[in-house]
Amino acid sequence: MDNHKCVLVIDKALPQGLIANTAAVLTLSLGKLHPELIGADNVNKNGEIHTGITSIPIPILASSSHKIKEIRASLKEEATLVDFSNVAQTTKNYQDYSDKLAATRPEDIEYLGIAIYGTKKIINKHTGNLGLIR
């Protein structure tokens, strides 16, 4: 895992609440795909268990929806990708999302964010020019 990296790229035009929600959805889904990214449970001095959290930093980078779509297209064969789109954000439950996505043309999907996990070299090549979200 030393030569691997994880970043989130989120549309900087989103309101803070949607940025937070997008980050939560992306990281939860990425954790399902890569459980090795989650550290072991820890115990404090009083013996209370603290569930393991991510074992690597996850910077949240700012971009535009258009650029996120470009990054997704260029990395889909080179890294693990999890995306969150307007299709998901506008549905009330997972079945609605699945149905709506199945009826949506790829060119009509607006990406609100993407989680990327892969080699540092590949991720830096595609996201190295992006700043942190503020």
GROMACS .gro file of N, CA and C in nm:
model
  402
    1MET      N    1   0.082  -0.119   0.000
    1MET     CA    2   0.000   0.000   0.000
    1MET      C    3   0.086   0.126   0.000
    2ASP      N    4   0.217   0.113   0.020
    2ASP     CA    5   0.305   0.230   0.026
    2ASP      C    6   0.309   0.308  -0.105
    3ASN      N    7   0.291   0.241  -0.216
    3ASN     CA    8   0.295   0.313  -0.344
    3ASN      C    9   0.155   0.347  -0.394
    4HIS      N   10   0.055   0.333  -0.308
    4HIS     CA   11  -0.083   0.364  -0.345
    4HIS      C   12  -0.132   0.490  -0.275
    5LYS      N   13  -0.235   0.546  -0.333
    5LYS     CA   14  -0.288   0.672  -0.283
    5LYS      C   15  -0.438   0.675  -0.306
    6CYS      N   16  -0.507   0.750  -0.223
    6CYS     CA   17  -0.650   0.771  -0.239
    6CYS      C   18  -0.678   0.920  -0.234
    7VAL      N   19  -0.758   0.969  -0.326
    7VAL     CA   20  -0.803   1.108  -0.323
    7VAL      C   21  -0.952   1.112  -0.357
    8LEU      N   22  -1.016   1.217  -0.309
    8LEU     CA   23  -1.151   1.250  -0.352
    8LEU      C   24  -1.141   1.377  -0.435
    9VAL      N   25  -1.214   1.382  -0.544
    9VAL     CA   26  -1.224   1.504  -0.624
    9VAL      C   27  -1.371   1.540  -0.626
   10ILE      N   28  -1.403   1.659  -0.574
   10ILE     CA   29  -1.543   1.699  -0.559
   10ILE      C   30  -1.566   1.834  -0.627
   11ASP      N   31  -1.683   1.848  -0.686
   11ASP     CA   32  -1.721   1.971  -0.754
   11ASP      C   33  -1.724   2.087  -0.654
   12LYS      N   34  -1.636   2.183  -0.676
   12LYS     CA   35  -1.623   2.295  -0.582
   12LYS      C   36  -1.743   2.388  -0.583
   13ALA      N   37  -1.832   2.375  -0.681
   13ALA     CA   38  -1.951   2.460  -0.688
   13ALA      C   39  -2.063   2.412  -0.596
   14LEU      N   40  -2.050   2.292  -0.541
   14LEU     CA   41  -2.154   2.238  -0.453
   14LEU      C   42  -2.158   2.313  -0.320
   15PRO      N   43  -2.276   2.323  -0.258
   15PRO     CA   44  -2.282   2.379  -0.123
   15PRO      C   45  -2.213   2.284  -0.024
   16GLN      N   46  -2.170   2.339   0.090
   16GLN     CA   47  -2.094   2.261   0.187
   16GLN      C   48  -2.162   2.131   0.228
   17GLY      N   49  -2.291   2.133   0.248
   17GLY     CA   50  -2.362   2.012   0.289
   17GLY      C   51  -2.353   1.902   0.185
   18LEU      N   52  -2.365   1.937   0.058
   18LEU     CA   53  -2.354   1.837  -0.049
   18LEU      C   54  -2.210   1.791  -0.067
   19ILE      N   55  -2.113   1.879  -0.042
   19ILE     CA   56  -1.973   1.837  -0.046
   19ILE      C   57  -1.949   1.731   0.061
   20ALA      N   58  -1.998   1.756   0.182
   20ALA     CA   59  -1.982   1.659   0.292
   20ALA      C   60  -2.052   1.528   0.260
   21ASN      N   61  -2.175   1.535   0.209
   21ASN     CA   62  -2.250   1.415   0.174
   21ASN      C   63  -2.180   1.337   0.064
   22THR      N   64  -2.131   1.406  -0.037
   22THR     CA   65  -2.060   1.340  -0.147
   22THR      C   66  -1.937   1.268  -0.095
   23ALA      N   67  -1.859   1.334  -0.009
   23ALA     CA   68  -1.740   1.272   0.048
   23ALA      C   69  -1.775   1.147   0.129
   24ALA      N   70  -1.883   1.154   0.206
   24ALA     CA   71  -1.925   1.039   0.287
   24ALA      C   72  -1.964   0.921   0.199
   25VAL      N   73  -2.043   0.946   0.097
   25VAL     CA   74  -2.087   0.839   0.006
   25VAL      C   75  -1.966   0.776  -0.063
   26LEU      N   76  -1.877   0.858  -0.114
   26LEU     CA   77  -1.761   0.807  -0.187
   26LEU      C   78  -1.670   0.721  -0.099
   27THR      N   79  -1.640   0.769   0.021
   27THR     CA   80  -1.547   0.694   0.106
   27THR      C   81  -1.609   0.566   0.160
   28LEU      N   82  -1.737   0.569   0.190
   28LEU     CA   83  -1.804   0.448   0.236
   28LEU      C   84  -1.800   0.340   0.127
   29SER      N   85  -1.828   0.380   0.005
   29SER     CA   86  -1.828   0.285  -0.106
   29SER      C   87  -1.687   0.235  -0.137
   30LEU      N   88  -1.588   0.323  -0.130
   30LEU     CA   89  -1.450   0.281  -0.154
   30LEU      C   90  -1.404   0.184  -0.045
   31GLY      N   91  -1.444   0.209   0.079
   31GLY     CA   92  -1.409   0.118   0.188
   31GLY      C   93  -1.465  -0.022   0.168
   32LYS      N   94  -1.581  -0.030   0.104
   32LYS     CA   95  -1.639  -0.162   0.073
   32LYS      C   96  -1.551  -0.235  -0.029
   33LEU      N   97  -1.502  -0.162  -0.128
   33LEU     CA   98  -1.419  -0.222  -0.232
   33LEU      C   99  -1.278  -0.256  -0.184
   34HIS      N  100  -1.228  -0.176  -0.090
   34HIS     CA  101  -1.091  -0.194  -0.040
   34HIS      C  102  -1.089  -0.194   0.113
   35PRO      N  103  -1.136  -0.301   0.174
   35PRO     CA  104  -1.140  -0.305   0.321
   35PRO      C  105  -1.002  -0.295   0.385
   36GLU      N  106  -0.897  -0.322   0.309
   36GLU     CA  107  -0.761  -0.311   0.362
   36GLU      C  108  -0.723  -0.166   0.394
   37LEU      N  109  -0.802  -0.071   0.347
   37LEU     CA  110  -0.777   0.070   0.376
   37LEU      C  111  -0.820   0.108   0.518
   38ILE      N  112  -0.894   0.020   0.583
   38ILE     CA  113  -0.943   0.047   0.718
   38ILE      C  114  -0.854  -0.024   0.819
   39GLY      N  115  -0.804   0.052   0.915
   39GLY     CA  116  -0.716  -0.004   1.017
   39GLY      C  117  -0.791  -0.089   1.117
   40ALA      N  118  -0.716  -0.159   1.198
   40ALA     CA  119  -0.774  -0.245   1.303
   40ALA      C  120  -0.838  -0.159   1.411
   41ASP      N  121  -0.929  -0.220   1.485
   41ASP     CA  122  -0.989  -0.153   1.599
   41ASP      C  123  -0.879  -0.122   1.701
   42ASN      N  124  -0.899  -0.016   1.779
   42ASN     CA  125  -0.806   0.024   1.883
   42ASN      C  126  -0.878   0.029   2.017
   43VAL      N  127  -0.801   0.023   2.123
   43VAL     CA  128  -0.856   0.026   2.258
   43VAL      C  129  -0.792   0.142   2.334
   44ASN      N  130  -0.874   0.221   2.404
   44ASN     CA  131  -0.818   0.330   2.484
   44ASN      C  132  -0.774   0.280   2.621
   45LYS      N  133  -0.723   0.369   2.702
   45LYS     CA  134  -0.669   0.333   2.833
   45LYS      C  135  -0.772   0.266   2.923
   46ASN      N  136  -0.899   0.299   2.905
   46ASN     CA  137  -1.005   0.239   2.987
   46ASN      C  138  -1.061   0.111   2.928
   47GLY      N  139  -1.003   0.063   2.819
   47GLY     CA  140  -1.047  -0.061   2.758
   47GLY      C  141  -1.163  -0.047   2.660
   48GLU      N  142  -1.202   0.076   2.631
   48GLU     CA  143  -1.312   0.097   2.535
   48GLU      C  144  -1.260   0.081   2.393
   49ILE      N  145  -1.339   0.014   2.311
   49ILE     CA  146  -1.299  -0.012   2.172
   49ILE      C  147  -1.338   0.106   2.084
   50HIS      N  148  -1.245   0.142   1.997
   50HIS     CA  149  -1.267   0.244   1.895
   50HIS      C  150  -1.249   0.176   1.759
   51THR      N  151  -1.357   0.171   1.684
   51THR     CA  152  -1.356   0.104   1.554
   51THR      C  153  -1.248   0.163   1.465
   52GLY      N  154  -1.182   0.076   1.388
   52GLY     CA  155  -1.076   0.119   1.298
   52GLY      C  156  -1.124   0.224   1.198
   53ILE      N  157  -1.036   0.316   1.169
   53ILE     CA  158  -1.064   0.420   1.070
   53ILE      C  159  -0.964   0.405   0.955
   54THR      N  160  -0.976   0.490   0.857
   54THR     CA  161  -0.887   0.482   0.742
   54THR      C  162  -0.740   0.486   0.785
   55SER      N  163  -0.660   0.404   0.722
   55SER     CA  164  -0.519   0.395   0.757
   55SER      C  165  -0.431   0.483   0.668
   56ILE      N  166  -0.492   0.553   0.573
   56ILE     CA  167  -0.417   0.643   0.485
   56ILE      C  168  -0.489   0.778   0.479
   57PRO      N  169  -0.413   0.884   0.450
   57PRO     CA  170  -0.478   1.014   0.433
   57PRO      C  171  -0.566   1.014   0.308
   58ILE      N  172  -0.673   1.091   0.311
   58ILE     CA  173  -0.760   1.103   0.194
   58ILE      C  174  -0.783   1.252   0.168
   59PRO      N  175  -0.697   1.315   0.088
   59PRO     CA  176  -0.719   1.456   0.057
   59PRO      C  177  -0.846   1.473  -0.027
   60ILE      N  178  -0.914   1.584  -0.002
   60ILE     CA  179  -1.034   1.617  -0.079
   60ILE      C  180  -0.998   1.735  -0.168
   61LEU      N  181  -0.995   1.709  -0.298
   61LEU     CA  182  -0.952   1.807  -0.396
   61LEU      C  183  -1.072   1.872  -0.464
   62ALA      N  184  -1.053   1.997  -0.506
   62ALA     CA  185  -1.159   2.074  -0.570
   62ALA      C  186  -1.143   2.072  -0.721
   63SER      N  187  -1.254   2.061  -0.790
   63SER     CA  188  -1.253   2.065  -0.935
   63SER      C  189  -1.392   2.104  -0.983
   64SER      N  190  -1.413   2.092  -1.112
   64SER     CA  191  -1.545   2.116  -1.171
   64SER      C  192  -1.606   1.982  -1.210
   65SER      N  193  -1.735   1.981  -1.228
   65SER     CA  194  -1.804   1.860  -1.271
   65SER      C  195  -1.748   1.810  -1.404
   66HIS      N  196  -1.722   1.904  -1.494
   66HIS     CA  197  -1.668   1.868  -1.626
   66HIS      C  198  -1.531   1.800  -1.613
   67LYS      N  199  -1.444   1.857  -1.529
   67LYS     CA  200  -1.311   1.800  -1.510
   67LYS      C  201  -1.320   1.663  -1.442
   68ILE      N  202  -1.413   1.647  -1.348
   68ILE     CA  203  -1.431   1.517  -1.282
   68ILE      C  204  -1.467   1.412  -1.386
   69LYS      N  205  -1.554   1.448  -1.479
   69LYS     CA  206  -1.593   1.355  -1.586
   69LYS      C  207  -1.471   1.316  -1.670
   70GLU      N  208  -1.385   1.413  -1.700
   70GLU     CA  209  -1.263   1.386  -1.777
   70GLU      C  210  -1.169   1.293  -1.700
   71ILE      N  211  -1.151   1.320  -1.573
   71ILE     CA  212  -1.063   1.237  -1.490
   71ILE      C  213  -1.117   1.094  -1.485
   72ARG      N  214  -1.247   1.081  -1.466
   72ARG     CA  215  -1.310   0.948  -1.461
   72ARG      C  216  -1.284   0.872  -1.590
   73ALA      N  217  -1.304   0.938  -1.703
   73ALA     CA  218  -1.284   0.872  -1.832
   73ALA      C  219  -1.138   0.831  -1.852
   74SER      N  220  -1.045   0.914  -1.809
   74SER     CA  221  -0.904   0.884  -1.832
   74SER      C  222  -0.848   0.780  -1.736
   75LEU      N  223  -0.913   0.761  -1.621
   75LEU     CA  224  -0.860   0.668  -1.520
   75LEU      C  225  -0.936   0.537  -1.507
   76LYS      N  226  -1.045   0.519  -1.580
   76LYS     CA  227  -1.130   0.403  -1.553
   76LYS      C  228  -1.061   0.269  -1.572
   77GLU      N  229  -0.953   0.265  -1.648
   77GLU     CA  230  -0.880   0.139  -1.667
   77GLU      C  231  -0.758   0.130  -1.576
   78GLU      N  232  -0.723   0.240  -1.506
   78GLU     CA  233  -0.597   0.245  -1.433
   78GLU      C  234  -0.609   0.250  -1.281
   79ALA      N  235  -0.730   0.269  -1.230
   79ALA     CA  236  -0.747   0.286  -1.085
   79ALA      C  237  -0.887   0.240  -1.045
   80THR      N  238  -0.906   0.224  -0.915
   80THR     CA  239  -1.041   0.199  -0.863
   80THR      C  240  -1.111   0.333  -0.855
   81LEU      N  241  -1.230   0.340  -0.911
   81LEU     CA  242  -1.308   0.463  -0.913
   81LEU      C  243  -1.445   0.440  -0.852
   82VAL      N  244  -1.489   0.534  -0.772
   82VAL     CA  245  -1.626   0.537  -0.722
   82VAL      C  246  -1.678   0.676  -0.754
   83ASP      N  247  -1.791   0.684  -0.823
   83ASP     CA  248  -1.843   0.816  -0.857
   83ASP      C  249  -1.977   0.842  -0.789
   84PHE      N  250  -2.007   0.970  -0.774
   84PHE     CA  251  -2.135   1.015  -0.720
   84PHE      C  252  -2.184   1.122  -0.815
   85SER      N  253  -2.307   1.105  -0.864
   85SER     CA  254  -2.356   1.191  -0.971
   85SER      C  255  -2.489   1.257  -0.936
   86ASN      N  256  -2.530   1.344  -1.027
   86ASN     CA  257  -2.662   1.407  -1.015
   86ASN      C  258  -2.773   1.303  -1.016
   87VAL      N  259  -2.749   1.192  -1.081
   87VAL     CA  260  -2.849   1.084  -1.085
   87VAL      C  261  -2.874   1.032  -0.944
   88ALA      N  262  -2.768   1.004  -0.871
   88ALA     CA  263  -2.781   0.955  -0.734
   88ALA      C  264  -2.835   1.063  -0.640
   89GLN      N  265  -2.788   1.184  -0.657
   89GLN     CA  266  -2.825   1.293  -0.566
   89GLN      C  267  -2.972   1.330  -0.576
   90THR      N  268  -3.034   1.300  -0.688
   90THR     CA  269  -3.174   1.341  -0.709
   90THR      C  270  -3.274   1.228  -0.688
   91THR      N  271  -3.229   1.115  -0.633
   91THR     CA  272  -3.321   1.003  -0.608
   91THR      C  273  -3.339   0.983  -0.458
   92LYS      N  274  -3.449   0.917  -0.423
   92LYS     CA  275  -3.484   0.902  -0.281
   92LYS      C  276  -3.438   0.770  -0.220
   93ASN      N  277  -3.412   0.669  -0.304
   93ASN     CA  278  -3.365   0.541  -0.251
   93ASN      C  279  -3.282   0.470  -0.358
   94TYR      N  280  -3.219   0.360  -0.318
   94TYR     CA  281  -3.125   0.294  -0.408
   94TYR      C  282  -3.193   0.236  -0.531
   95GLN      N  283  -3.313   0.183  -0.516
   95GLN     CA  284  -3.384   0.129  -0.633
   95GLN      C  285  -3.415   0.239  -0.733
   96ASP      N  286  -3.458   0.355  -0.684
   96ASP     CA  287  -3.482   0.469  -0.774
   96ASP      C  288  -3.354   0.507  -0.847
   97TYR      N  289  -3.242   0.509  -0.773
   97TYR     CA  290  -3.113   0.541  -0.834
   97TYR      C  291  -3.078   0.440  -0.943
   98SER      N  292  -3.091   0.312  -0.912
   98SER     CA  293  -3.060   0.208  -1.010
   98SER      C  294  -3.145   0.221  -1.135
   99ASP      N  295  -3.274   0.244  -1.115
   99ASP     CA  296  -3.366   0.258  -1.229
   99ASP      C  297  -3.333   0.382  -1.311
  100LYS      N  298  -3.310   0.493  -1.243
  100LYS     CA  299  -3.281   0.618  -1.314
  100LYS      C  300  -3.148   0.610  -1.388
  101LEU      N  301  -3.046   0.550  -1.325
  101LEU     CA  302  -2.916   0.537  -1.390
  101LEU      C  303  -2.926   0.449  -1.514
  102ALA      N  304  -3.003   0.342  -1.506
  102ALA     CA  305  -3.021   0.253  -1.621
  102ALA      C  306  -3.085   0.324  -1.740
  103ALA      N  307  -3.161   0.430  -1.713
  103ALA     CA  308  -3.230   0.504  -1.819
  103ALA      C  309  -3.155   0.631  -1.860
  104THR      N  310  -3.036   0.653  -1.805
  104THR     CA  311  -2.961   0.776  -1.831
  104THR      C  312  -2.844   0.749  -1.925
  105ARG      N  313  -2.833   0.831  -2.028
  105ARG     CA  314  -2.720   0.820  -2.121
  105ARG      C  315  -2.593   0.871  -2.051
  106PRO      N  316  -2.479   0.809  -2.077
  106PRO     CA  317  -2.355   0.853  -2.012
  106PRO      C  318  -2.326   1.002  -2.028
  107GLU      N  319  -2.356   1.057  -2.143
  107GLU     CA  320  -2.327   1.199  -2.166
  107GLU      C  321  -2.417   1.291  -2.084
  108ASP      N  322  -2.525   1.237  -2.027
  108ASP     CA  323  -2.616   1.317  -1.945
  108ASP      C  324  -2.585   1.309  -1.795
  109ILE      N  325  -2.484   1.233  -1.759
  109ILE     CA  326  -2.447   1.220  -1.618
  109ILE      C  327  -2.354   1.336  -1.581
  110GLU      N  328  -2.390   1.404  -1.473
  110GLU     CA  329  -2.307   1.512  -1.419
  110GLU      C  330  -2.244   1.460  -1.291
  111TYR      N  331  -2.112   1.452  -1.288
  111TYR     CA  332  -2.042   1.396  -1.172
  111TYR      C  333  -2.019   1.503  -1.066
  112LEU      N  334  -2.066   1.475  -0.945
  112LEU     CA  335  -2.048   1.566  -0.832
  112LEU      C  336  -1.917   1.536  -0.760
  113GLY      N  337  -1.872   1.413  -0.770
  113GLY     CA  338  -1.747   1.374  -0.705
  113GLY      C  339  -1.702   1.236  -0.747
  114ILE      N  340  -1.575   1.211  -0.722
  114ILE     CA  341  -1.518   1.081  -0.754
  114ILE      C  342  -1.411   1.047  -0.650
  115ALA      N  343  -1.409   0.922  -0.607
  115ALA     CA  344  -1.302   0.869  -0.523
  115ALA      C  345  -1.210   0.790  -0.614
  116ILE      N  346  -1.081   0.809  -0.596
  116ILE     CA  347  -0.982   0.741  -0.679
  116ILE      C  348  -0.882   0.672  -0.588
  117TYR      N  349  -0.856   0.543  -0.615
  117TYR     CA  350  -0.755   0.468  -0.541
  117TYR      C  351  -0.669   0.395  -0.642
  118GLY      N  352  -0.539   0.420  -0.636
  118GLY     CA  353  -0.448   0.355  -0.729
  118GLY      C  354  -0.305   0.393  -0.695
  119THR      N  355  -0.216   0.372  -0.790
  119THR     CA  356  -0.076   0.406  -0.764
  119THR      C  357  -0.060   0.557  -0.754
  120LYS      N  358   0.034   0.597  -0.670
  120LYS     CA  359   0.061   0.740  -0.652
  120LYS      C  360   0.094   0.806  -0.786
  121LYS      N  361   0.172   0.737  -0.866
  121LYS     CA  362   0.215   0.794  -0.995
  121LYS      C  363   0.095   0.827  -1.083
  122ILE      N  364   0.003   0.734  -1.096
  122ILE     CA  365  -0.115   0.755  -1.181
  122ILE      C  366  -0.204   0.865  -1.124
  123ILE      N  367  -0.230   0.859  -0.994
  123ILE     CA  368  -0.319   0.959  -0.933
  123ILE      C  369  -0.257   1.098  -0.940
  124ASN      N  370  -0.129   1.110  -0.911
  124ASN     CA  371  -0.063   1.241  -0.918
  124ASN      C  372  -0.064   1.296  -1.060
  125LYS      N  373  -0.049   1.209  -1.157
  125LYS     CA  374  -0.050   1.252  -1.298
  125LYS      C  375  -0.184   1.318  -1.333
  126HIS      N  376  -0.293   1.264  -1.282
  126HIS     CA  377  -0.426   1.312  -1.320
  126HIS      C  378  -0.486   1.415  -1.224
  127THR      N  379  -0.432   1.425  -1.102
  127THR     CA  380  -0.492   1.517  -1.005
  127THR      C  381  -0.391   1.611  -0.940
  128GLY      N  382  -0.265   1.600  -0.977
  128GLY     CA  383  -0.159   1.678  -0.913
  128GLY      C  384  -0.175   1.829  -0.924
  129ASN      N  385  -0.250   1.874  -1.022
  129ASN     CA  386  -0.269   2.018  -1.041
  129ASN      C  387  -0.392   2.072  -0.968
  130LEU      N  388  -0.463   1.987  -0.895
  130LEU     CA  389  -0.584   2.029  -0.825
  130LEU      C  390  -0.552   2.069  -0.681
  131GLY      N  391  -0.615   2.174  -0.634
  131GLY     CA  392  -0.596   2.218  -0.497
  131GLY      C  393  -0.696   2.154  -0.403
  132LEU      N  394  -0.670   2.168  -0.275
  132LEU     CA  395  -0.762   2.117  -0.173
  132LEU      C  396  -0.891   2.197  -0.176
  133ILE      N  397  -1.001   2.130  -0.146
  133ILE     CA  398  -1.130   2.200  -0.139
  133ILE      C  399  -1.130   2.288  -0.014
  134ARG      N  400  -1.185   2.405  -0.025
  134ARG     CA  401  -1.187   2.500   0.089
  134ARG      C  402  -1.329   2.538   0.121
   0.00000   0.00000   0.00000
